[in-house]
Coordinates of C-alpha atoms and ligand atoms in Angstrom, one line a residue:
M1337 CA 0.0 0.0 0.0
Y1338 CA 2.6 2.4 1.1
R1339 CA 4.9 1.4 -1.8
G1340 CA 2.0 1.7 -4.2
E1341 CA 1.5 5.3 -3.2
L1342 CA 5.1 6.1 -3.6
S1343 CA 5.3 4.6 -7.1
L1344 CA 2.2 6.5 -8.1
T1345 CA 3.9 9.8 -7.1
L1346 CA 6.9 8.7 -9.1
W1347 CA 4.7 8.0 -12.1
A1348 CA 3.1 11.4 -11.8
L1349 CA 6.5 13.1 -11.7
I1350 CA 7.7 11.2 -14.8
F1351 CA 4.5 12.0 -16.6
I1352 CA 4.8 15.7 -16.0
N1353 CA 8.5 15.7 -16.7
T1354 CA 8.2 14.0 -20.0
S1355 CA 5.0 15.7 -21.2
E1356 CA 6.7 19.1 -20.9
T1357 CA 9.5 18.5 -23.4
C1358 CA 8.4 15.3 -25.2
I1359 CA 7.9 15.4 -29.0
L1360 CA 4.5 14.5 -30.2
R1361 CA 4.8 15.5 -33.8
T1362 CA 5.7 12.6 -36.1
H1363 CA 7.4 14.7 -38.8
I1364 CA 10.3 16.6 -37.4
T1365 CA 13.0 18.7 -39.0
A1366 CA 16.3 19.5 -37.3
V1367 CA 19.3 21.5 -38.4
E1368 CA 22.5 19.7 -39.0
G1369 CA 25.2 20.4 -36.4
E1370 CA 22.8 21.2 -33.5
P1371 CA 22.1 19.1 -30.4
F1372 CA 18.8 17.3 -30.9
Y1373 CA 16.7 14.9 -29.0
L1374 CA 13.6 12.6 -29.3
K1375 CA 11.5 12.0 -26.3
Y1376 CA 8.6 9.5 -25.9
C1377 CA 5.3 11.0 -24.8
L1378 CA 3.3 9.0 -22.2
S1379 CA -0.1 9.4 -23.8
S1380 CA -1.6 7.2 -21.0
P1381 CA 0.0 5.9 -17.8
V1382 CA 1.6 2.7 -18.9
H1383 CA 1.7 -0.1 -16.4
K1384 CA 5.4 -0.5 -16.1
N1385 CA 7.3 -2.9 -14.0
E1386 CA 11.0 -3.4 -13.8
T1387 CA 11.1 -6.1 -16.3
T1388 CA 9.5 -4.1 -19.1
T1389 CA 12.2 -3.3 -21.6
I1390 CA 12.6 -0.1 -23.6
R1391 CA 14.1 -0.3 -27.1
W1392 CA 15.0 2.3 -29.7
Y1393 CA 15.2 1.5 -33.4
R1394 CA 15.9 3.4 -36.6
S1395 CA 15.2 2.6 -40.2
N1396 CA 16.4 4.5 -43.2
R1397 CA 15.4 4.2 -46.8
S1398 CA 16.2 0.6 -47.1
Q1399 CA 13.5 0.0 -44.5
E1400 CA 15.8 -2.3 -42.3
R1401 CA 15.0 -1.7 -38.7
V1402 CA 18.2 -1.4 -36.6
E1403 CA 18.2 -1.3 -32.9
L1404 CA 20.1 1.6 -31.4
K1405 CA 22.2 0.9 -28.4
Q1406 CA 24.2 3.1 -26.1
G1407 CA 27.6 3.5 -27.6
S1408 CA 26.5 2.5 -31.1
S1409 CA 27.5 6.0 -32.2
P1410 CA 29.6 8.6 -30.3
R1411 CA 27.0 11.2 -31.1
I1412 CA 24.0 9.3 -29.8
T1413 CA 23.0 9.0 -26.1
L1414 CA 20.1 6.9 -24.9
W1415 CA 18.3 6.8 -21.6
D1416 CA 14.8 5.8 -20.6
Y1417 CA 12.5 7.7 -22.9
V1418 CA 15.0 10.0 -24.5
L1419 CA 17.3 9.7 -27.5
E1420 CA 19.9 12.5 -27.8
F1421 CA 22.1 13.5 -30.7
W1422 CA 25.4 15.4 -30.0
P1423 CA 24.9 16.8 -32.6
V1424 CA 22.5 15.7 -35.3
E1425 CA 23.9 15.2 -38.8
L1426 CA 22.5 14.8 -42.3
D1427 CA 23.1 11.0 -42.0
D1428 CA 20.6 10.8 -39.2
R1429 CA 17.6 11.3 -41.5
G1430 CA 15.1 8.5 -41.2
S1431 CA 12.5 6.9 -39.0
Y1432 CA 12.9 6.4 -35.4
F1433 CA 11.0 4.0 -33.1
F1434 CA 10.5 3.9 -29.4
Q1435 CA 9.3 0.6 -28.1
M1436 CA 8.2 -0.2 -24.6
G1437 CA 6.5 -3.6 -24.1
N1438 CA 4.1 -3.7 -27.0
Y1439 CA 3.7 0.2 -27.2
T1440 CA 5.6 2.0 -29.9
Q1441 CA 6.0 5.6 -31.0
Q1442 CA 7.5 6.6 -34.4
W1443 CA 9.1 9.8 -35.6
I1444 CA 10.2 10.7 -39.1
L1445 CA 13.3 12.9 -38.9
N1446 CA 14.4 15.2 -41.7
I1447 CA 17.6 17.2 -41.4
T1448 CA 18.2 20.5 -43.2
R1449 CA 21.5 21.9 -44.1
R1450 CA 22.9 24.7 -42.1
N1451 CA 22.9 28.0 -44.0
K1452 CA 26.6 28.9 -44.0
H1453 CA 26.0 32.5 -45.0
S1454 CA 23.5 33.4 -42.4
C1455 CA 23.2 33.1 -38.6
F1456 CA 20.0 31.1 -39.0
T1457 CA 18.5 28.5 -41.4
E1458 CA 15.5 30.0 -43.2
K1459 CA 13.7 26.7 -43.4
Q1460 CA 13.7 26.4 -39.7
V1461 CA 12.0 29.6 -38.6
T1462 CA 8.8 30.2 -36.6
S1463 CA 6.7 32.8 -38.3
K1464 CA 4.7 35.2 -36.1
I1465 CA 2.4 37.9 -37.3
V1466 CA 2.0 40.8 -34.9
E1467 CA -0.4 43.6 -35.3
V1468 CA 1.1 47.0 -35.1
K1469 CA 0.8 48.6 -31.6
K1470 CA 0.0 45.2 -30.1
V1471 CA 2.4 43.4 -27.8
L1472 CA 5.5 41.9 -29.4
Q1473 CA 7.1 39.4 -27.2
I1474 CA 10.2 37.3 -27.9
T1475 CA 11.6 35.2 -25.1
C1476 CA 14.6 33.0 -25.5
E1477 CA 13.9 29.8 -23.7
N1478 CA 14.9 26.2 -24.1
S1479 CA 13.5 24.1 -21.4
Y1480 CA 15.0 20.8 -22.4
Y1481 CA 18.6 22.0 -22.4
Q1482 CA 18.1 24.7 -19.8
K1483 CA 20.4 23.2 -17.3
L1484 CA 23.2 22.9 -19.8
I1485 CA 22.9 26.3 -21.4
N1486 CA 25.9 28.4 -20.7
S1487 CA 24.8 31.7 -22.4
T1488 CA 22.0 33.0 -24.6
S1489 CA 22.2 35.8 -27.1
L1490 CA 19.5 37.4 -29.1
Y1491 CA 20.1 38.6 -32.7
K1492 CA 17.9 40.7 -35.0
N1493 CA 18.6 40.0 -38.7
C1494 CA 21.9 38.5 -37.5
K1495 CA 23.0 41.6 -35.6
K1496 CA 23.4 41.0 -31.9
L1497 CA 21.1 43.0 -29.7
P1498 CA 22.8 44.9 -26.9
E1499 CA 21.2 43.1 -23.9
N1500 CA 22.9 40.0 -22.9
D1501 CA 21.2 38.5 -19.9
K1502 CA 20.9 34.8 -19.1
N1503 CA 17.5 34.9 -20.8
P1504 CA 17.3 37.9 -23.2
S1505 CA 13.9 38.9 -24.3
I1506 CA 11.9 41.6 -26.0
R1507 CA 8.5 42.9 -24.8
K1508 CA 7.2 46.1 -26.4
N1509 CA 4.5 47.5 -28.5
A1510 CA 5.1 46.5 -32.0
E1511 CA 6.1 49.0 -34.7
F1512 CA 6.7 48.4 -38.3
E1513 CA 10.4 48.8 -37.8
D1514 CA 10.3 45.8 -35.5
Q1515 CA 9.7 43.4 -38.4
G1516 CA 12.6 41.0 -39.0
F1517 CA 14.2 37.7 -38.0
Y1518 CA 15.0 37.3 -34.4
S1519 CA 17.4 34.5 -33.5
C1520 CA 18.0 33.2 -30.0
V1521 CA 21.4 31.5 -29.9
F1522 CA 21.9 29.1 -27.0
S1523 CA 25.5 28.0 -26.2
L1524 CA 26.0 24.9 -24.2
H1525 CA 29.0 22.8 -23.2
R1526 CA 29.1 19.1 -23.1
S1527 CA 32.2 16.9 -22.6
G1528 CA 34.4 19.9 -23.3
K1529 CA 32.7 20.6 -26.7
L1530 CA 30.7 23.8 -27.4
F1531 CA 27.4 23.4 -29.1
T1532 CA 24.9 26.1 -30.2
I1533 CA 21.2 25.8 -30.8
T1534 CA 19.5 28.6 -32.8
K1535 CA 15.8 29.3 -32.7
T1536 CA 14.6 31.9 -35.1
F1537 CA 11.3 33.9 -35.2
N1538 CA 10.1 35.5 -38.4
I1539 CA 8.3 38.5 -37.1
T1540 CA 5.9 40.3 -39.5
I1541 CA 4.2 43.4 -38.4
V1542 CA 0.8 44.0 -40.0
E1543 CA -1.9 46.5 -40.0
D1544 CA -4.5 46.6 -37.3
H1545 CA -6.8 43.7 -38.3
S1546 CA -10.0 45.5 -37.4
N1547 CA -11.7 45.6 -40.8
I1548 CA -13.3 48.7 -42.2
V1549 CA -16.3 48.8 -44.4
P1550 CA -14.9 49.2 -47.9
V1551 CA -16.0 52.3 -49.7
L1552 CA -15.4 53.7 -53.2
L1553 CA -14.3 57.3 -53.2
G1554 CA -16.3 59.9 -55.2
P1555 CA -19.9 60.3 -56.3
K1556 CA -22.1 57.3 -57.0
L1557 CA -22.8 58.3 -60.6
N1558 CA -20.2 60.0 -62.8
H1559 CA -20.8 61.5 -66.1
V1560 CA -17.7 61.5 -68.2
E1561 CA -17.5 63.7 -71.3
V1562 CA -15.8 62.0 -74.2
E1563 CA -15.2 62.5 -77.9
L1564 CA -15.9 59.7 -80.3
G1565 CA -12.8 58.0 -81.6
K1566 CA -10.7 59.1 -78.6
D1567 CA -9.7 57.0 -75.5
V1568 CA -10.7 57.5 -71.9
Q1569 CA -9.5 56.1 -68.6
L1570 CA -12.0 55.6 -65.8
N1571 CA -10.4 55.4 -62.4
C1572 CA -12.0 53.7 -59.5
C1573 CA -10.6 54.4 -56.1
A1574 CA -11.4 52.5 -52.9
L1575 CA -10.6 52.6 -49.3
L1576 CA -10.5 49.0 -48.2
N1577 CA -9.0 46.1 -46.3
K1578 CA -6.1 43.9 -47.4
N1579 CA -8.2 41.1 -48.7
D1580 CA -11.0 43.2 -50.4
V1581 CA -11.1 43.5 -54.1
V1582 CA -12.0 46.1 -56.6
Y1583 CA -13.3 45.1 -60.0
W1584 CA -15.2 46.5 -63.0
I1585 CA -18.3 45.2 -64.6
F1586 CA -18.3 46.2 -68.2
E1587 CA -19.5 43.3 -70.2
K1588 CA -22.6 43.6 -72.3
E1589 CA -25.2 41.0 -73.2
N1590 CA -23.7 40.6 -76.7
G1591 CA -20.3 39.6 -75.4
P1592 CA -17.2 41.4 -74.4
D1593 CA -16.2 44.7 -75.9
P1594 CA -12.7 44.4 -77.4
N1595 CA -12.1 48.1 -76.9
V1596 CA -12.5 47.9 -73.1
H1597 CA -9.6 46.8 -70.9
E1598 CA -9.5 46.4 -67.1
E1599 CA -6.1 47.2 -65.7
E1600 CA -4.4 45.7 -62.7
E1601 CA -5.4 46.7 -59.2
K1602 CA -2.9 49.1 -57.6
K1603 CA -2.8 49.1 -53.8
A1604 CA -1.0 51.7 -51.6
V1605 CA -0.8 52.4 -47.9
T1606 CA -1.3 56.0 -47.0
S1607 CA 0.7 57.8 -44.4
E1608 CA -2.2 57.3 -42.0
G1609 CA -1.9 53.5 -42.5
K1610 CA -5.0 53.2 -44.6
L1611 CA -5.1 51.0 -47.6
H1612 CA -6.1 52.6 -50.9
S1613 CA -6.7 50.7 -54.1
S1614 CA -7.3 52.0 -57.6
R1615 CA -8.2 50.2 -60.7
I1616 CA -8.4 51.7 -64.1
L1617 CA -10.8 50.8 -66.9
R1618 CA -9.4 51.9 -70.3
I1619 CA -11.9 52.4 -73.2
E1620 CA -10.2 52.9 -76.5
N1621 CA -11.5 54.3 -79.7
I1622 CA -14.9 55.3 -78.2
N1623 CA -17.9 54.6 -80.3
E1624 CA -21.6 55.1 -80.0
N1625 CA -22.0 51.7 -78.3
N1626 CA -19.8 52.9 -75.4
L1627 CA -22.1 55.9 -74.7
N1628 CA -25.0 55.7 -72.3
F1629 CA -23.9 52.4 -70.8
L1630 CA -23.2 52.0 -67.1
Y1631 CA -19.6 51.0 -66.4
N1632 CA -19.9 49.8 -62.8
C1633 CA -17.0 49.5 -60.4
T1634 CA -17.4 47.5 -57.2
V1635 CA -15.4 47.0 -54.1
A1636 CA -16.2 43.8 -52.2
G1637 CA -15.0 42.4 -49.0
E1638 CA -16.1 40.9 -45.7
G1639 CA -17.2 44.3 -44.5
G1640 CA -19.6 44.8 -47.4
T1641 CA -19.7 46.0 -51.0
D1642 CA -19.9 49.4 -52.6
T1643 CA -20.6 50.2 -56.3
K1644 CA -20.3 53.3 -58.4
S1645 CA -21.2 53.8 -62.0
F1646 CA -19.6 55.8 -64.8
I1647 CA -21.5 56.8 -67.9
L1648 CA -19.9 58.2 -71.0
V1649 CA -21.6 61.2 -72.7
K1650 CA -20.7 62.9 -75.9
K1651 CA -18.9 66.1 -75.3
A1652 CA -21.3 69.0 -75.7
D1653 CA -21.1 71.1 -78.9
M1654 CA -20.1 74.7 -79.0
A1655 CA -23.7 75.6 -78.4
D1656 CA -23.1 74.9 -74.8
I1657 CA -21.6 77.5 -72.6
P1658 CA -17.9 76.8 -72.0
G1659 CA -16.8 77.1 -68.4
H1660 CA -15.0 80.4 -68.7
I1661 CA -17.9 82.2 -70.4
F1662 CA -20.2 80.9 -67.7
T1663 CA -17.8 82.3 -65.0
R1664 CA -17.7 85.6 -66.8
G1665 CA -21.5 85.6 -67.0
M1666 CA -21.7 85.0 -63.3
I1667 CA -19.3 87.8 -62.5
I1668 CA -21.3 90.2 -64.7
A1669 CA -24.6 89.2 -63.1
I1670 CA -23.1 89.8 -59.6
L1671 CA -21.8 93.2 -60.7
I1672 CA -25.2 94.1 -62.0
L1673 CA -26.8 93.0 -58.8
V1674 CA -24.3 95.0 -56.8
A1675 CA -24.9 98.0 -59.0
V1676 CA -28.7 97.7 -58.5
V1677 CA -28.3 97.5 -54.8
C1678 CA -26.0 100.5 -54.8
F1679 CA -28.5 102.4 -57.0
V1680 CA -31.3 101.6 -54.6
I1681 CA -29.3 102.8 -51.6
V1682 CA -28.2 105.9 -53.4
G1683 CA -31.8 106.4 -54.5
V1684 CA -33.0 106.2 -50.9
I1685 CA -30.3 108.6 -49.7
Y1686 CA -30.7 111.1 -52.5
R1687 CA -34.4 110.7 -53.0
V1688 CA -35.0 114.3 -52.6
D1689 CA -32.4 115.3 -55.1
L1690 CA -33.6 112.8 -57.6
V1691 CA -37.2 113.9 -57.3
L1692 CA -36.2 117.5 -57.7
F1693 CA -34.0 116.6 -60.7
Y1694 CA -36.9 114.7 -62.2
R1695 CA -39.3 117.6 -61.7
H1696 CA -36.8 119.9 -63.4
L1697 CA -36.2 117.5 -66.2
M1698 CA -39.8 116.9 -67.0
G1699 CA -40.9 120.5 -66.4
K1700 CA -43.6 119.1 -64.1
D1701 CA -46.1 121.5 -62.7
E1702 CA -48.8 120.5 -60.3
T1703 CA -50.1 124.0 -59.7
L1704 CA -51.8 124.8 -63.1
T1705 CA -55.1 123.1 -62.7
D1706 CA -56.1 123.0 -59.1
G1707 CA -57.5 126.6 -59.1
K1708 CA -55.5 127.7 -56.0
T1709 CA -53.9 131.0 -55.7
Y1710 CA -51.0 130.4 -53.3
D1711 CA -48.4 127.7 -53.2
A1712 CA -48.1 128.0 -49.4
F1713 CA -49.6 129.8 -46.5
V1714 CA -47.0 130.7 -44.0
S1715 CA -48.0 130.5 -40.4
Y1716 CA -45.6 132.0 -37.8
L1717 CA -45.5 133.9 -34.6
K1718 CA -46.6 137.4 -35.5
E1719 CA -45.6 139.4 -32.5
C1720 CA -42.2 140.7 -33.2
R1721 CA -40.7 140.4 -29.7
P1722 CA -36.9 140.5 -29.3
E1723 CA -36.7 136.8 -28.2
N1724 CA -38.4 135.6 -31.4
G1725 CA -37.0 138.2 -33.8
E1726 CA -35.1 135.8 -35.8
E1727 CA -38.1 133.6 -36.4
Y1728 CA -40.1 136.6 -37.6
T1729 CA -37.3 137.6 -40.0
F1730 CA -37.1 134.1 -41.3
A1731 CA -40.9 133.9 -42.0
V1732 CA -41.3 137.3 -43.4
E1733 CA -38.0 137.9 -45.2
T1734 CA -35.9 134.7 -45.7
L1735 CA -38.7 132.4 -46.8
P1736 CA -40.2 134.8 -49.4
R1737 CA -36.8 135.7 -50.7
V1738 CA -35.8 132.1 -51.4
L1739 CA -39.2 130.5 -52.3
E1740 CA -40.6 133.5 -54.2
K1741 CA -37.7 135.3 -55.7
H1742 CA -35.5 132.3 -56.3
F1743 CA -37.7 129.4 -56.9
G1744 CA -40.8 131.2 -58.2
Y1745 CA -43.4 130.1 -55.7
Q1746 CA -46.2 132.3 -54.5
L1747 CA -46.5 132.5 -50.7
C1748 CA -49.3 133.9 -48.6
I1749 CA -48.0 135.9 -45.7
F1750 CA -50.9 137.2 -43.8
E1751 CA -49.2 140.4 -42.6
R1752 CA -48.0 141.2 -46.1
D1753 CA -50.8 140.0 -48.3
V1754 CA -54.0 140.7 -46.4
M1755 CA -55.4 144.1 -46.2
P1756 CA -56.1 145.2 -42.7
G1757 CA -59.7 145.1 -41.6
G1758 CA -62.4 142.5 -42.2
A1759 CA -63.1 139.3 -40.3
V1760 CA -59.6 137.9 -39.7
V1761 CA -60.8 134.4 -38.9
D1762 CA -62.8 134.0 -42.1
E1763 CA -60.1 135.6 -44.1
I1764 CA -57.5 133.2 -42.8
H1765 CA -59.8 130.3 -43.5
S1766 CA -60.3 131.2 -47.1
L1767 CA -56.6 132.0 -47.6
I1768 CA -55.7 128.5 -46.3
Q1769 CA -58.2 127.0 -48.7
K1770 CA -56.6 128.9 -51.5
S1771 CA -53.2 127.5 -50.6
R1772 CA -51.5 124.3 -51.6
R1773 CA -49.3 123.9 -48.5
L1774 CA -49.4 125.2 -45.0
I1775 CA -45.9 126.1 -43.8
I1776 CA -45.8 126.3 -40.0
V1777 CA -42.7 128.0 -38.6
L1778 CA -42.5 126.3 -35.2
S1779 CA -41.0 127.5 -32.0
K1780 CA -41.7 127.3 -28.3
S1781 CA -43.7 130.5 -28.3
Y1782 CA -45.7 129.6 -31.4
M1783 CA -48.9 128.6 -29.8
S1784 CA -50.3 132.1 -29.3
S1785 CA -54.0 132.5 -29.6
E1786 CA -53.7 134.3 -32.9
V1787 CA -51.9 131.5 -34.8
R1788 CA -53.9 128.8 -33.1
Y1789 CA -56.7 129.3 -35.5
E1790 CA -54.5 129.0 -38.6
L1791 CA -53.1 125.8 -37.2
E1792 CA -56.5 124.4 -36.4
S1793 CA -58.0 125.4 -39.7
G1794 CA -55.0 124.0 -41.6
L1795 CA -55.1 120.7 -39.7
H1796 CA -58.8 120.4 -40.5
E1797 CA -58.1 120.9 -44.2
A1798 CA -55.1 118.5 -44.0
L1799 CA -56.5 115.7 -42.0
V1800 CA -60.2 115.8 -42.6
E1801 CA -60.5 117.2 -46.1
R1802 CA -57.1 116.2 -47.3
K1803 CA -56.9 119.4 -49.4
I1804 CA -53.7 120.8 -48.0
K1805 CA -50.3 119.4 -46.9
I1806 CA -48.6 120.7 -43.9
I1807 CA -44.9 121.5 -43.7
L1808 CA -43.4 122.0 -40.2
I1809 CA -40.3 124.0 -40.0
E1810 CA -38.6 123.6 -36.6
F1811 CA -36.9 126.9 -36.4
T1812 CA -35.6 126.7 -32.9
P1813 CA -35.1 123.2 -31.5
V1814 CA -38.4 122.2 -29.9
G1815 CA -37.7 119.5 -27.3
D1816 CA -41.2 118.2 -26.9
F1817 CA -44.2 118.6 -29.1
T1818 CA -46.7 118.1 -26.3
F1819 CA -47.9 121.6 -26.6
L1820 CA -49.0 120.9 -30.2
P1821 CA -52.4 119.4 -30.9
Q1822 CA -52.3 115.6 -30.9
S1823 CA -53.2 115.4 -34.5
L1824 CA -50.1 117.3 -35.6
T1825 CA -47.9 114.5 -34.2
L1826 CA -49.5 112.2 -36.9
L1827 CA -47.6 114.1 -39.5
K1828 CA -45.0 112.0 -41.2
S1829 CA -41.5 112.7 -39.8
H1830 CA -40.1 113.8 -43.2
R1831 CA -42.6 116.6 -43.2
V1832 CA -40.8 118.2 -40.3
L1833 CA -37.8 120.2 -41.4
K1834 CA -35.1 121.5 -39.0
W1835 CA -33.6 124.8 -39.7
K1836 CA -29.9 124.9 -39.0
A1837 CA -28.9 128.5 -39.4
D1838 CA -25.2 127.7 -40.1
K1839 CA -25.8 124.8 -42.5
S1840 CA -28.9 125.9 -44.2
L1841 CA -27.6 129.1 -45.7
S1842 CA -26.9 128.1 -49.3
Y1843 CA -29.7 127.5 -51.8
N1844 CA -28.1 124.2 -52.4
S1845 CA -28.4 123.1 -48.7
R1846 CA -30.4 120.1 -47.7
F1847 CA -32.9 122.2 -45.9
W1848 CA -34.0 124.1 -49.0
K1849 CA -33.9 120.9 -51.1
N1850 CA -36.1 119.2 -48.6
L1851 CA -38.5 122.1 -48.5
L1852 CA -38.7 122.2 -52.3
Y1853 CA -39.3 118.5 -52.3
L1854 CA -42.3 119.1 -50.0
M1855 CA -43.6 122.0 -52.0
P1856 CA -45.7 121.3 -55.0
A1857 CA -43.8 120.8 -58.3
K1858 CA -43.7 124.0 -60.3
T1859 CA -41.8 125.1 -63.3
V1860 CA -39.3 127.5 -62.1
K1861 CA -39.3 130.9 -63.7
P1862 CA -35.9 132.1 -63.1
G1863 CA -36.6 134.6 -60.3
G1864 CA -33.9 136.8 -59.1
D1865 CA -30.5 137.2 -60.5
E1866 CA -28.9 135.9 -57.3
S1867 CA -26.4 133.1 -57.8
E1868 CA -27.1 129.6 -56.6
M1869 CA -24.3 129.7 -54.3
L1870 CA -25.1 133.0 -52.6
P1871 CA -26.1 132.7 -49.0
V1872 CA -29.7 133.0 -48.1
L1873 CA -29.1 135.0 -45.0
P1874 CA -26.6 137.8 -44.6
E1875 CA -23.4 136.3 -43.2
P1876 CA -23.2 136.9 -39.5
Ligands
NAG1495 C1 5.4 -7.6 -14.6 O1 6.5 -8.5 -14.7 C2 6.2 -9.8 -14.6 C3 7.4 -10.7 -14.7 O2 8.5 -10.0 -14.9 C4 5.1 -10.2 -15.6 O3 4.8 -11.5 -15.4 C5 3.9 -9.4 -15.5 O4 3.0 -9.7 -16.5 C6 4.2 -7.9 -15.6 N1 3.1 -7.1 -15.4 C7 2.5 -6.5 -16.4 C8 1.2 -5.8 -16.0 O5 2.9 -6.3 -17.5
NAG1496 C1 20.7 2.7 -43.1 O1 21.2 2.5 -41.8 C2 22.2 1.6 -41.6 C3 22.5 1.5 -40.1 O2 22.5 2.7 -39.4 C4 23.4 2.2 -42.3 O3 24.5 1.3 -42.2 C5 23.1 2.4 -43.8 O4 24.1 3.0 -44.5 C6 21.8 3.2 -43.9 N1 21.4 3.4 -45.3 C7 21.1 4.5 -45.9 C8 20.7 4.5 -47.3 O5 21.2 5.6 -45.3
NAG1497 C1 0.3 -5.8 -24.8 O1 0.9 -6.7 -23.8 C2 0.1 -7.1 -22.8 C3 0.9 -8.0 -21.9 O2 2.2 -7.5 -21.7 C4 -1.1 -7.8 -23.3 O3 -1.9 -8.2 -22.3 C5 -1.8 -7.0 -24.3 O4 -2.9 -7.7 -24.9 C6 -0.9 -6.5 -25.4 N1 -1.6 -5.6 -26.3 C7 -1.5 -5.6 -27.6 C8 -2.3 -4.6 -28.3 O5 -0.8 -6.4 -28.1
NAG1498 C1 13.5 17.1 -45.9 O1 13.7 18.5 -45.9 C2 14.1 19.0 -47.2 C3 14.4 20.5 -47.0 O2 13.8 21.0 -45.9 C4 13.1 18.7 -48.2 O3 13.4 19.2 -49.5 C5 12.8 17.2 -48.2 O4 11.7 17.0 -49.1 C6 12.5 16.7 -46.9 N1 12.4 15.3 -46.9 C7 11.4 14.6 -46.3 C8 11.4 13.1 -46.4 O5 10.5 15.2 -45.7
NAG1499 C1 30.4 28.6 -19.5 O1 31.5 28.6 -20.3 C2 32.7 28.9 -19.7 C3 33.8 28.9 -20.7 O2 33.4 28.9 -21.9 C4 33.0 28.0 -18.5 O3 34.1 28.4 -17.8 C5 31.8 28.0 -17.6 O4 32.0 27.0 -16.5 C6 30.5 27.6 -18.3 N1 29.4 27.7 -17.4 C7 28.4 26.8 -17.4 C8 27.3 27.0 -16.4 O5 28.5 25.8 -18.1
NAG1500 C1 8.3 35.3 -42.8 O1 6.9 35.5 -42.6 C2 6.2 36.1 -43.7 C3 4.8 36.4 -43.3 O2 4.2 35.2 -42.8 C4 6.3 35.3 -44.9 O3 5.7 35.9 -46.0 C5 7.8 35.0 -45.2 O4 7.9 34.1 -46.3 C6 8.5 34.4 -44.1 N1 9.9 34.3 -44.3 C7 10.5 33.1 -44.1 C8 11.9 33.1 -44.5 O5 9.9 32.2 -43.6
NAG1501 C1 -24.6 49.1 -62.7 O1 -25.2 49.6 -61.5 C2 -26.5 50.1 -61.7 C3 -26.9 50.7 -60.4 O2 -26.2 50.2 -59.3 C4 -27.4 49.0 -62.1 O3 -28.7 49.5 -62.3 C5 -26.9 48.4 -63.4 O4 -27.6 47.3 -63.8 C6 -25.4 48.0 -63.3 N1 -24.9 47.6 -64.6 C7 -24.2 46.6 -64.8 C8 -23.8 46.3 -66.2 O5 -24.0 45.8 -63.9

């Protein structure tokens, strides 16, 4: 019982030990000149007792099975489940058999020649593909010979890498420059002889494998202008994965077109690491059959497909507008638009001048047929007190001098034109009715009882009967109009003119122009002989 347990433990140890480094593959390749071993794998615990014998055999091409014995070759060592070569040579090619009781295991051993010109043998490399930015790990380990290994070196493309630990290794994030052959060279001594074992990794760095959905670049439908008899190249560009393909569909029902040729696909990796592909379809000697047919280009891959179409159209005749003329037309249209906008703005700003110019040009006269006598009735503060002397002078002297003498209007100034006596109120009423405009020279002290009637009568005519238009002249700045009848504030703002003594002197000034604009149109009979530029008021 006790012994049984012990032997079970022993079994377990052997099992683990052998399964770690045993060789299960039946076809094995070794490199000449390197230490090599074959080790039996205990696939199931074999009931072994002391008497069970272990035998090793080899057979070569002649199929004779020869038993291998310790000492049958100086290079061969046998013990238990292991056959060792110190080192293996080309002659050792052949089949090897391990026999224990009636259990056997067979290996077929091939030996490759050592590459004398390189530090490793290309046929004996382990290829690994690593995605860029993923972990690249290379560890130099040889568990079977571990105890014998004296030193280990790591080479990249046969150049020794600086680090030289007992177990050199690499662990980093892969970059494209990391691609290459990495060789671990283990040195070991045995019976005073130096042996080396080389294990080489072929590391290839590839793109991120995450697939994109392939797409064709550019619009889905392309009209290509062509001339009959000429050639054209249609280019189809795609953004795709490594294994995706780009192809053209250009065959018609009535067989292939000998003029149409599909070129090879050209792939290129952009600086951002994206894969581009382009494929050209060449159409030679274009004829009518090539027109109005959809030449389709497709990219297909695991991620999906995408198709775009090209259609050839005959180049338009001269009747069509060539590009540069179109551009020129657009520029002209924009210039015209800008001009119109400017014109409108200028028109709004210089409305008054334009209207006056138009009246002058057309010789327009509104005063001929309405049967009124006066062009304007001037209402002003009549008492000539010192504080409103200027206003009085303006109404009685300046206005008539400019409007009557210079511009040929007929004003009605009560003090001047009405004979004293009679019913003043009735008189004023009839005078206002005979006038086309009511000019009110406005100031703070305007609202005296005498003028109030003129104002009310005029307002009645203006607002109720619409027979007269009112022009307000703000002679001195009037802060608030609250003292005026409510109805007067209904006047449009442009009917209120502000007199600015310093700026309104010239006949050409805005004040007089605005006043003329509000006055009825009348053909000007050249009045005085005063020049246009002479001041209206005596210079102060
Ligand atoms: C163990 O060995 C004895 C004699 O050497 C043999 O008779 C017996 O069959 C063996 N046991 C097994 C299980 O092979
Ligand atoms: C086969 O093996 C035997 C014994 O190892 C050897 O003598 C013989 O030359 C080998 N034949 C060939 C063709 O390798
Ligand atoms: C293997 O040998 C054992 C005895 O040693 C025997 O009982 C068994 O039948 C044999 N198996 C085969 C497949 O020959
Ligand atoms: C042995 O390896 C060489 C080169 O690796 C190969 O050409 C040959 O076919 C292999 N022989 C066998 C029997 O596998
Ligand atoms: C390694 O090799 C050197 C000389 O080549 C030797 O002196 C040393 O004992 C060796 N070490 C081991 C662990 O075999
Ligand atoms: C190295 O690996 C790449 C990618 O798998 C492969 O194309 C190349 O043939 C390999 N080189 C050798 C020498 O095995
Ligand atoms: C080309 O594509 C269009 C739209 O995808 C399709 O209607 C047409 O049949 C296709 N033509 C050919 C020749 O495959």
